[in-house]
Amino acid sequence: MRGWWQDLTDLVLPAECGGCGTPRTVLCPECRAVLTGTAPSRVRPVPDPPGLPVVHAAARYTDEVRAVLLAHKERGALALAAPLGEALAEAVRVGLRESGAAGQPGVDGTAGGDGSVVLVPVPSARAAVRARGHDPARRIALAAAGALRRSGTPARVAAVLRQTRWVADQSGLGSRQRLVNIAGALAVVPGGGRLLAEGGAVVLVDDLMTTGASLAEAARAVREASGREASAREASAPGRRGDGLGRHRAGGRFGRTREGSRAYGGTNEGNGEFGDTTTAVYRVGSREGRGEESAGSTEDAVRRTRGTPGIDGRGQAGSTIRAAVVAAAPDSFEINWN
């Protein structure tokens, strides 16, 4: 309801530029040029968190760009979603073009030859969404999908990620603390794996990347869901004997998972096959907002996550995952990729 009233207010009352405060304009030409006037670049935080996919950003998180993002996220300037979505769409385009992913298979390697793209927003905590009255990343993702479709790229938004336990506010945390804080906190909702497998290059999207911890955790969750979906399809294929998701044939294309375990298969780093996945992954049943931790400490969670086969995305299932953001920390643009 708050978002609906904000939309109406934006239409009726004079607006001011979200970047510099110039009256009677949502985003002045100067601030728009800062946001979208340069080609998006590949970015990488230092240190680089395990499992972080290739990320492209539209702009540096400084001055006007910072003001625009904060105005949209914290002050409810919802009209800024359109220019922010355009910036995000261009980052998606550049990332897919540089990776050669346009027209390539989707997250499970079965579809996406039409050049389509699936945008998966990194979710905010439910409490934050209630306080703000909207989910900033999802709103920007929807605007970006519209911009992509207008330019001829089939695009859809699959908001399939959810936080599964309480997560502390990341704003005051360092890179290591953020990694520990977010480890194991995201999961794909039931049925989300099928939505991702319907085709299209999967691109994780967010408004901002600082340490990359949230994007790395989102990629882990999507890869696991993709592995489960691929396993289910393999088990149900004609002429194959399926034993369910809990156990697969040893020695075949898929490795083995302990029957009854909560863990599901990742991908094997070296050869793109599913490995022996005996590492426990986190329960989806934790209660957000009550401060309850999932099984084991978060330090153990990070250690186990780092040891999971395929966590860096070089394997088969989920290997086409990429990421794009509106803005990234300035230092992440300074990486020499040669």
Phi, psi and omega in degrees: 000319179299319178296323180295316179294324179295318176302315181295318179298319180299329180281329188265316186269150176300138180260169172230155183300129180292342182267317186234352178088006176303130186287158172060036173204139179291317179209115184290161181303323181294315179289326176297322179294323177295322183284318188234007187279349179239156181291137175302153182233155171287137183230156177206125179286160175234117003285158182271115183291148178300136175087000181290124177285176175296130185239136172240140181236147182277328187207162174280143182276077179220153168044249186299320181296317177300316181296320180295314181296319179292323178297320179289315187284311190260333183254004174070030176279077191291337178296341178286349180300326182295305178295326176295321177295323177297317178297316179296319179301320180292323176296321177297313181302312182296318179298316179292321180294316181292330180272352183071024185275346181300122180082005181269168181301159180280201190296332180254009177078016186249345186207185177101009182292352178274006180079016182283163182222143178246117179267125181244103181288142173285124188281149168275162174297147182300323179296321179293322178296318179296319182292321182278334184086002178195165176256105187302314183296320180293318180297317179293322179299318179297319177295321179294319178299319177297317178296320179295317180296321179295334179267005175100004179260115177300124184217146175216160179253128176242096181275071189258355181267142176222149170283135184253357177204171179294138177230134179290158175300125186277348191300327182261011185259149174279180185298314179294317180296321178294321180297316179293319184297321187264350186302124177075011187269351182245149176210155174277134181295155177306132182087349181293327179300323178294322178297319180291328183278357181289349173126151179110147175293130183271125180234117173287137182228148178206167178281330187213140170240127174248286179270343182085002184296317182293320178293321178296318178293320177298319179296320178300314182296319180291320179297319180295317178296322178294321177295320178295319180294318178296321178296318180295320179293322178296317183293328184265000181294145179303135177085001179247145180264116181263132177257012184091176183284341186282339186209134179234165181296133173282143176089351177270202179297323179263147176280215183228152178233139180298127179298131180087355180284159174276355185273146173235163192291136164262194180250149181280127188300317190283320190237003176075012177259164176282130183264189178280107187254087181256009181274131180290135173251167196281151180290143177276353188269005180296154187256112179294143174091352179254359179077013181279135179270153171284173186302130180086163179282162178290331175299316176296325181299315179297317181297317180292322180298318181296333181271000183285128178304136174081011184293340179270001173081013182273356181277195187278298184291126179080005185288347180269008179292134175228179181216151177215143180223159176291315184218156177218159179303140184306322182298333183287347177276349189270006182289133175270112185273358181279000000 
